[in-house]
Amino acid sequence: MPDASFARQRGEIFEYAGATVEMVDAATLLAAARVNPVDLLRQASWPEPVKRVDLSVAGADRPGGPVHAFSAAISTADEPYSKERIRKLVLGQDPVGLLLAKRIEQGDPITTRIVDSVGSAAVAAYRKLGLDRPTQPAANRRPATLADAVVGLQATVTYDESGTVVRLFAEVPRDDVTPAHLQAFVGLTLQAVLELAGENSLTGRKFVISRDAVPPRTAPTTQTVTLDMVGGLTEVVAELREIAVSFRHPEAMERWGARRPQGILMYGPPGTGKTMLSRALANEIGADFREIRTPEILDKWLGGSERNIKQIFRDARRYRVPTLMLFDEFDSIVSYAGAGGDAASQALNAVAGIFKQEMNDLIEENPNVLVVATTNFPHRVDDSLIRSGRFDVKLSVPKPDEASRAEIFRKMIQGLIAAHEQPGFEMFADDLDLVALAHASHGMTGADIKEVLRRVQLAKAMQDARTGGHVAPISQDELLASVRDLLGSR
Ligand SMILES: Nc1ncnc2c1ncn2[C@@H]1O[C@H](COP(=O)(O)OP(=O)(O)O)[C@@H](O)[C@H]1O
Ligand SMILES: [Mg+2]
């Protein structure tokens, strides 16, 4: 029997405080971070009171040259005792906290190196501990051990006003960065978790640092749009979930020699959620998101637009991690079918031709790329472009029916409640009737429903601002009035 295990990729494994950490393809991950921020560790489960850890690495430009910026945000439960612990972790204004101080005391070579390069903060930390400043690390020695490798890692530890988030931050010049820096930073992050959660709290846990197989964040923030937030459009959402699965499991695709869809065209009236679906799909995959806006392509100079589009696709061939490229309102970028012979339409036709060719080549060459194009006017997009076979998935995104509108109202209102209600502040009254709202809002899109809510929110906020509080929650009548208002204004 042939053993296929040799073909399976294994990451580099290291131990930290009783936990096992696997780093999968760290070099690629660091390379990818040059182009787009990379989120790591999303899937992990954490000991109380730590709720989640957002760890990322991103390229940044500094006056001294490009760097890799490592950052970690450790969120804890909003409990007094975790606040207390966090304050202890970070001493006063000093960016080097107790965490680092403790490690120095224990003679941790990694921490010592990190602190060495923080400058005055390190001096303060040493003074607190009653230690002499240690000798400077040897300058131009090649990194041989982990401790050596982290020379130059400038780590700071701070906490948020709320007292529930600890942040760690470090930068390494881009040309010097190695997987050892990543490993050191992960170690430091785990050390901070350990300080918060107590000794042995990491024992037996396993963490995977990788760019692959990242499920969507469990707790969506306001900026994070997820497929769960989409109302109606059940089949479209189901199809996008399937595509996301295929992107999250490249190994399965490879095993069966299968090709996953790489071109999606979404069409439908304005405001029906096409842009939202694209962003949500990127989140569902854990893909990087790159939106190509019309001004980025169209150039008034002869040949400029062609050059721009070629450059965009040239960059795209180099994406090493799943990346969703969104050509939003595609019709404004690419030619109108059979447009006139004037210079402007000729330029557009040239762009369309190049787009077709580039899209073919790109999909052939780079399986990490997913191209999504949206349009409000499918009949305007050059037929041959759509039929070129490169948009393997075409999705109609229609206006919502009554049941879908009820669902959109429900999801939006739930989202607002989750984001804004707190003890002592009720945003919506108990008399809401989603069926009646759905019925009254005949003909509206998701964007319209959002506008209905926005107007009511603003009216309430203004009333609050003028009267200094004591404003009643949003009622069914007020929502219905806002629906009628918006319908009447068109
Ligand atoms: N089906 C839907 N479910 C939930 N929200 C929606 C839906 N359709 C539209 N919206 C809301 O309307 C906003 C605008 O929609 P958008 O995605 O820009 O529409 P389009 O790109 O089709 O013009 C979205 O950000 C979202 O808040
Ligand atoms: Mg849109």
JSON list of N, CA, C and O in Angstrom, two decimals, residues 16-18 46-50 76 81-82 85-86 89 102 190-203 205:
[
{"chain": "A", "resi": 16, "resn": "TYR", "atom": "N", "xyz": [5.64, 25.74, 23.90]},
{"chain": "A", "resi": 16, "resn": "TYR", "atom": "CA", "xyz": [5.71, 26.93, 24.73]},
{"chain": "A", "resi": 16, "resn": "TYR", "atom": "C", "xyz": [4.78, 26.77, 25.92]},
{"chain": "A", "resi": 16, "resn": "TYR", "atom": "O", "xyz": [3.59, 26.56, 25.74]},
{"chain": "A", "resi": 17, "resn": "ALA", "atom": "N", "xyz": [5.34, 26.84, 27.09]},
{"chain": "A", "resi": 17, "resn": "ALA", "atom": "CA", "xyz": [4.56, 26.75, 28.34]},
{"chain": "A", "resi": 17, "resn": "ALA", "atom": "C", "xyz": [3.60, 25.57, 28.32]},
{"chain": "A", "resi": 17, "resn": "ALA", "atom": "O", "xyz": [2.44, 25.70, 28.69]},
{"chain": "A", "resi": 18, "resn": "GLY", "atom": "N", "xyz": [4.09, 24.44, 27.85]},
{"chain": "A", "resi": 18, "resn": "GLY", "atom": "CA", "xyz": [3.26, 23.24, 27.85]},
{"chain": "A", "resi": 18, "resn": "GLY", "atom": "C", "xyz": [2.32, 23.13, 26.66]},
{"chain": "A", "resi": 18, "resn": "GLY", "atom": "O", "xyz": [1.64, 22.13, 26.48]},
{"chain": "A", "resi": 46, "resn": "TRP", "atom": "N", "xyz": [-9.16, 29.40, 23.99]},
{"chain": "A", "resi": 46, "resn": "TRP", "atom": "CA", "xyz": [-8.29, 30.02, 25.00]},
{"chain": "A", "resi": 46, "resn": "TRP", "atom": "C", "xyz": [-8.78, 29.77, 26.41]},
{"chain": "A", "resi": 46, "resn": "TRP", "atom": "O", "xyz": [-9.98, 29.64, 26.63]},
{"chain": "A", "resi": 47, "resn": "PRO", "atom": "N", "xyz": [-7.86, 29.77, 27.37]},
{"chain": "A", "resi": 47, "resn": "PRO", "atom": "CA", "xyz": [-8.29, 29.60, 28.76]},
{"chain": "A", "resi": 47, "resn": "PRO", "atom": "C", "xyz": [-8.92, 30.90, 29.29]},
{"chain": "A", "resi": 47, "resn": "PRO", "atom": "O", "xyz": [-8.51, 31.98, 28.89]},
{"chain": "A", "resi": 48, "resn": "GLU", "atom": "N", "xyz": [-9.90, 30.77, 30.18]},
{"chain": "A", "resi": 48, "resn": "GLU", "atom": "CA", "xyz": [-10.51, 31.92, 30.84]},
{"chain": "A", "resi": 48, "resn": "GLU", "atom": "C", "xyz": [-9.43, 32.75, 31.55]},
{"chain": "A", "resi": 48, "resn": "GLU", "atom": "O", "xyz": [-8.49, 32.16, 32.09]},
{"chain": "A", "resi": 49, "resn": "PRO", "atom": "N", "xyz": [-9.55, 34.06, 31.57]},
{"chain": "A", "resi": 49, "resn": "PRO", "atom": "CA", "xyz": [-10.63, 34.89, 31.06]},
{"chain": "A", "resi": 49, "resn": "PRO", "atom": "C", "xyz": [-10.38, 35.35, 29.61]},
{"chain": "A", "resi": 49, "resn": "PRO", "atom": "O", "xyz": [-11.10, 36.21, 29.13]},
{"chain": "A", "resi": 50, "resn": "VAL", "atom": "N", "xyz": [-9.41, 34.75, 28.93]},
{"chain": "A", "resi": 50, "resn": "VAL", "atom": "CA", "xyz": [-9.12, 35.16, 27.57]},
{"chain": "A", "resi": 50, "resn": "VAL", "atom": "C", "xyz": [-10.22, 34.67, 26.63]},
{"chain": "A", "resi": 50, "resn": "VAL", "atom": "O", "xyz": [-10.57, 33.49, 26.65]},
{"chain": "A", "resi": 76, "resn": "THR", "atom": "N", "xyz": [-10.15, 39.90, 26.74]},
{"chain": "A", "resi": 76, "resn": "THR", "atom": "CA", "xyz": [-10.57, 39.10, 27.90]},
{"chain": "A", "resi": 76, "resn": "THR", "atom": "C", "xyz": [-12.01, 39.40, 28.23]},
{"chain": "A", "resi": 76, "resn": "THR", "atom": "O", "xyz": [-12.59, 40.37, 27.76]},
{"chain": "A", "resi": 81, "resn": "TYR", "atom": "N", "xyz": [-11.81, 41.20, 37.64]},
{"chain": "A", "resi": 81, "resn": "TYR", "atom": "CA", "xyz": [-10.54, 40.57, 37.97]},
{"chain": "A", "resi": 81, "resn": "TYR", "atom": "C", "xyz": [-9.61, 40.49, 36.76]},
{"chain": "A", "resi": 81, "resn": "TYR", "atom": "O", "xyz": [-8.40, 40.56, 36.89]},
{"chain": "A", "resi": 82, "resn": "SER", "atom": "N", "xyz": [-10.21, 40.45, 35.56]},
{"chain": "A", "resi": 82, "resn": "SER", "atom": "CA", "xyz": [-9.31, 40.42, 34.41]},
{"chain": "A", "resi": 82, "resn": "SER", "atom": "C", "xyz": [-8.70, 41.81, 34.19]},
{"chain": "A", "resi": 82, "resn": "SER", "atom": "O", "xyz": [-7.56, 41.95, 33.80]},
{"chain": "A", "resi": 85, "resn": "ARG", "atom": "N", "xyz": [-5.85, 42.10, 36.46]},
{"chain": "A", "resi": 85, "resn": "ARG", "atom": "CA", "xyz": [-4.68, 41.35, 35.97]},
{"chain": "A", "resi": 85, "resn": "ARG", "atom": "C", "xyz": [-3.99, 42.08, 34.84]},
{"chain": "A", "resi": 85, "resn": "ARG", "atom": "O", "xyz": [-2.78, 42.09, 34.74]},
{"chain": "A", "resi": 86, "resn": "ILE", "atom": "N", "xyz": [-4.79, 42.67, 33.98]},
{"chain": "A", "resi": 86, "resn": "ILE", "atom": "CA", "xyz": [-4.21, 43.37, 32.84]},
{"chain": "A", "resi": 86, "resn": "ILE", "atom": "C", "xyz": [-3.38, 44.55, 33.31]},
{"chain": "A", "resi": 86, "resn": "ILE", "atom": "O", "xyz": [-2.27, 44.78, 32.85]},
{"chain": "A", "resi": 89, "resn": "LEU", "atom": "N", "xyz": [-0.23, 43.46, 34.40]},
{"chain": "A", "resi": 89, "resn": "LEU", "atom": "CA", "xyz": [0.62, 42.99, 33.31]},
{"chain": "A", "resi": 89, "resn": "LEU", "atom": "C", "xyz": [1.40, 44.14, 32.69]},
{"chain": "A", "resi": 89, "resn": "LEU", "atom": "O", "xyz": [2.52, 43.99, 32.23]},
{"chain": "A", "resi": 102, "resn": "LYS", "atom": "N", "xyz": [9.13, 40.14, 34.46]},
{"chain": "A", "resi": 102, "resn": "LYS", "atom": "CA", "xyz": [9.19, 38.82, 35.08]},
{"chain": "A", "resi": 102, "resn": "LYS", "atom": "C", "xyz": [10.10, 37.88, 34.31]},
{"chain": "A", "resi": 102, "resn": "LYS", "atom": "O", "xyz": [10.86, 37.11, 34.87]},
{"chain": "A", "resi": 190, "resn": "LEU", "atom": "N", "xyz": [1.72, 34.13, 23.80]},
{"chain": "A", "resi": 190, "resn": "LEU", "atom": "CA", "xyz": [1.27, 33.05, 24.68]},
{"chain": "A", "resi": 190, "resn": "LEU", "atom": "C", "xyz": [1.67, 33.33, 26.12]},
{"chain": "A", "resi": 190, "resn": "LEU", "atom": "O", "xyz": [0.96, 33.00, 27.06]},
{"chain": "A", "resi": 191, "resn": "GLN", "atom": "N", "xyz": [2.83, 33.94, 26.28]},
{"chain": "A", "resi": 191, "resn": "GLN", "atom": "CA", "xyz": [3.28, 34.29, 27.62]},
{"chain": "A", "resi": 191, "resn": "GLN", "atom": "C", "xyz": [2.31, 35.28, 28.27]},
{"chain": "A", "resi": 191, "resn": "GLN", "atom": "O", "xyz": [1.95, 35.15, 29.44]},
{"chain": "A", "resi": 192, "resn": "ALA", "atom": "N", "xyz": [1.85, 36.24, 27.48]},
{"chain": "A", "resi": 192, "resn": "ALA", "atom": "CA", "xyz": [0.89, 37.22, 28.00]},
{"chain": "A", "resi": 192, "resn": "ALA", "atom": "C", "xyz": [-0.42, 36.53, 28.38]},
{"chain": "A", "resi": 192, "resn": "ALA", "atom": "O", "xyz": [-1.02, 36.82, 29.41]},
{"chain": "A", "resi": 193, "resn": "VAL", "atom": "N", "xyz": [-0.84, 35.57, 27.54]},
{"chain": "A", "resi": 193, "resn": "VAL", "atom": "CA", "xyz": [-2.06, 34.81, 27.87]},
{"chain": "A", "resi": 193, "resn": "VAL", "atom": "C", "xyz": [-1.86, 34.07, 29.19]},
{"chain": "A", "resi": 193, "resn": "VAL", "atom": "O", "xyz": [-2.73, 34.04, 30.05]},
{"chain": "A", "resi": 194, "resn": "LEU", "atom": "N", "xyz": [-0.69, 33.50, 29.33]},
{"chain": "A", "resi": 194, "resn": "LEU", "atom": "CA", "xyz": [-0.37, 32.74, 30.53]},
{"chain": "A", "resi": 194, "resn": "LEU", "atom": "C", "xyz": [-0.45, 33.62, 31.78]},
{"chain": "A", "resi": 194, "resn": "LEU", "atom": "O", "xyz": [-0.97, 33.22, 32.82]},
{"chain": "A", "resi": 195, "resn": "GLU", "atom": "N", "xyz": [0.04, 34.84, 31.64]},
{"chain": "A", "resi": 195, "resn": "GLU", "atom": "CA", "xyz": [-0.02, 35.78, 32.77]},
{"chain": "A", "resi": 195, "resn": "GLU", "atom": "C", "xyz": [-1.47, 36.08, 33.16]},
{"chain": "A", "resi": 195, "resn": "GLU", "atom": "O", "xyz": [-1.79, 36.25, 34.31]},
{"chain": "A", "resi": 196, "resn": "LEU", "atom": "N", "xyz": [-2.32, 36.16, 32.15]},
{"chain": "A", "resi": 196, "resn": "LEU", "atom": "CA", "xyz": [-3.72, 36.51, 32.40]},
{"chain": "A", "resi": 196, "resn": "LEU", "atom": "C", "xyz": [-4.52, 35.33, 32.92]},
{"chain": "A", "resi": 196, "resn": "LEU", "atom": "O", "xyz": [-5.40, 35.48, 33.75]},
{"chain": "A", "resi": 197, "resn": "ALA", "atom": "N", "xyz": [-4.20, 34.14, 32.41]},
{"chain": "A", "resi": 197, "resn": "ALA", "atom": "CA", "xyz": [-5.05, 32.98, 32.70]},
{"chain": "A", "resi": 197, "resn": "ALA", "atom": "C", "xyz": [-4.47, 32.11, 33.81]},
{"chain": "A", "resi": 197, "resn": "ALA", "atom": "O", "xyz": [-5.15, 31.20, 34.29]},
{"chain": "A", "resi": 198, "resn": "GLY", "atom": "N", "xyz": [-3.27, 32.36, 34.19]},
{"chain": "A", "resi": 198, "resn": "GLY", "atom": "CA", "xyz": [-2.69, 31.59, 35.29]},
{"chain": "A", "resi": 198, "resn": "GLY", "atom": "C", "xyz": [-1.79, 30.48, 34.82]},
{"chain": "A", "resi": 198, "resn": "GLY", "atom": "O", "xyz": [-1.87, 30.04, 33.67]},
{"chain": "A", "resi": 199, "resn": "GLU", "atom": "N", "xyz": [-0.95, 30.05, 35.76]},
{"chain": "A", "resi": 199, "resn": "GLU", "atom": "CA", "xyz": [0.04, 29.01, 35.45]},
{"chain": "A", "resi": 199, "resn": "GLU", "atom": "C", "xyz": [-0.64, 27.76, 34.91]},
{"chain": "A", "resi": 199, "resn": "GLU", "atom": "O", "xyz": [-1.76, 27.44, 35.32]},
{"chain": "A", "resi": 200, "resn": "ASN", "atom": "N", "xyz": [0.02, 27.06, 34.05]},
{"chain": "A", "resi": 200, "resn": "ASN", "atom": "CA", "xyz": [-0.46, 25.79, 33.49]},
{"chain": "A", "resi": 200, "resn": "ASN", "atom": "C", "xyz": [-1.71, 25.91, 32.62]},
{"chain": "A", "resi": 200, "resn": "ASN", "atom": "O", "xyz": [-2.24, 24.91, 32.17]},
{"chain": "A", "resi": 201, "resn": "SER", "atom": "N", "xyz": [-2.20, 27.14, 32.42]},
{"chain": "A", "resi": 201, "resn": "SER", "atom": "CA", "xyz": [-3.45, 27.27, 31.68]},
{"chain": "A", "resi": 201, "resn": "SER", "atom": "C", "xyz": [-3.28, 26.91, 30.20]},
{"chain": "A", "resi": 201, "resn": "SER", "atom": "O", "xyz": [-4.25, 26.67, 29.50]},
{"chain": "A", "resi": 202, "resn": "LEU", "atom": "N", "xyz": [-2.04, 26.86, 29.74]},
{"chain": "A", "resi": 202, "resn": "LEU", "atom": "CA", "xyz": [-1.84, 26.53, 28.33]},
{"chain": "A", "resi": 202, "resn": "LEU", "atom": "C", "xyz": [-1.43, 25.07, 28.14]},
{"chain": "A", "resi": 202, "resn": "LEU", "atom": "O", "xyz": [-1.35, 24.59, 27.00]},
{"chain": "A", "resi": 203, "resn": "THR", "atom": "N", "xyz": [-1.18, 24.39, 29.23]},
{"chain": "A", "resi": 203, "resn": "THR", "atom": "CA", "xyz": [-0.68, 23.02, 29.14]},
{"chain": "A", "resi": 203, "resn": "THR", "atom": "C", "xyz": [-1.62, 22.14, 28.33]},
{"chain": "A", "resi": 203, "resn": "THR", "atom": "O", "xyz": [-2.83, 22.13, 28.56]},
{"chain": "A", "resi": 205, "resn": "ARG", "atom": "N", "xyz": [-2.56, 22.43, 25.31]},
{"chain": "A", "resi": 205, "resn": "ARG", "atom": "CA", "xyz": [-3.27, 23.06, 24.19]},
{"chain": "A", "resi": 205, "resn": "ARG", "atom": "C", "xyz": [-2.43, 23.03, 22.93]},
{"chain": "A", "resi": 205, "resn": "ARG", "atom": "O", "xyz": [-1.22, 22.90, 22.99]}
]
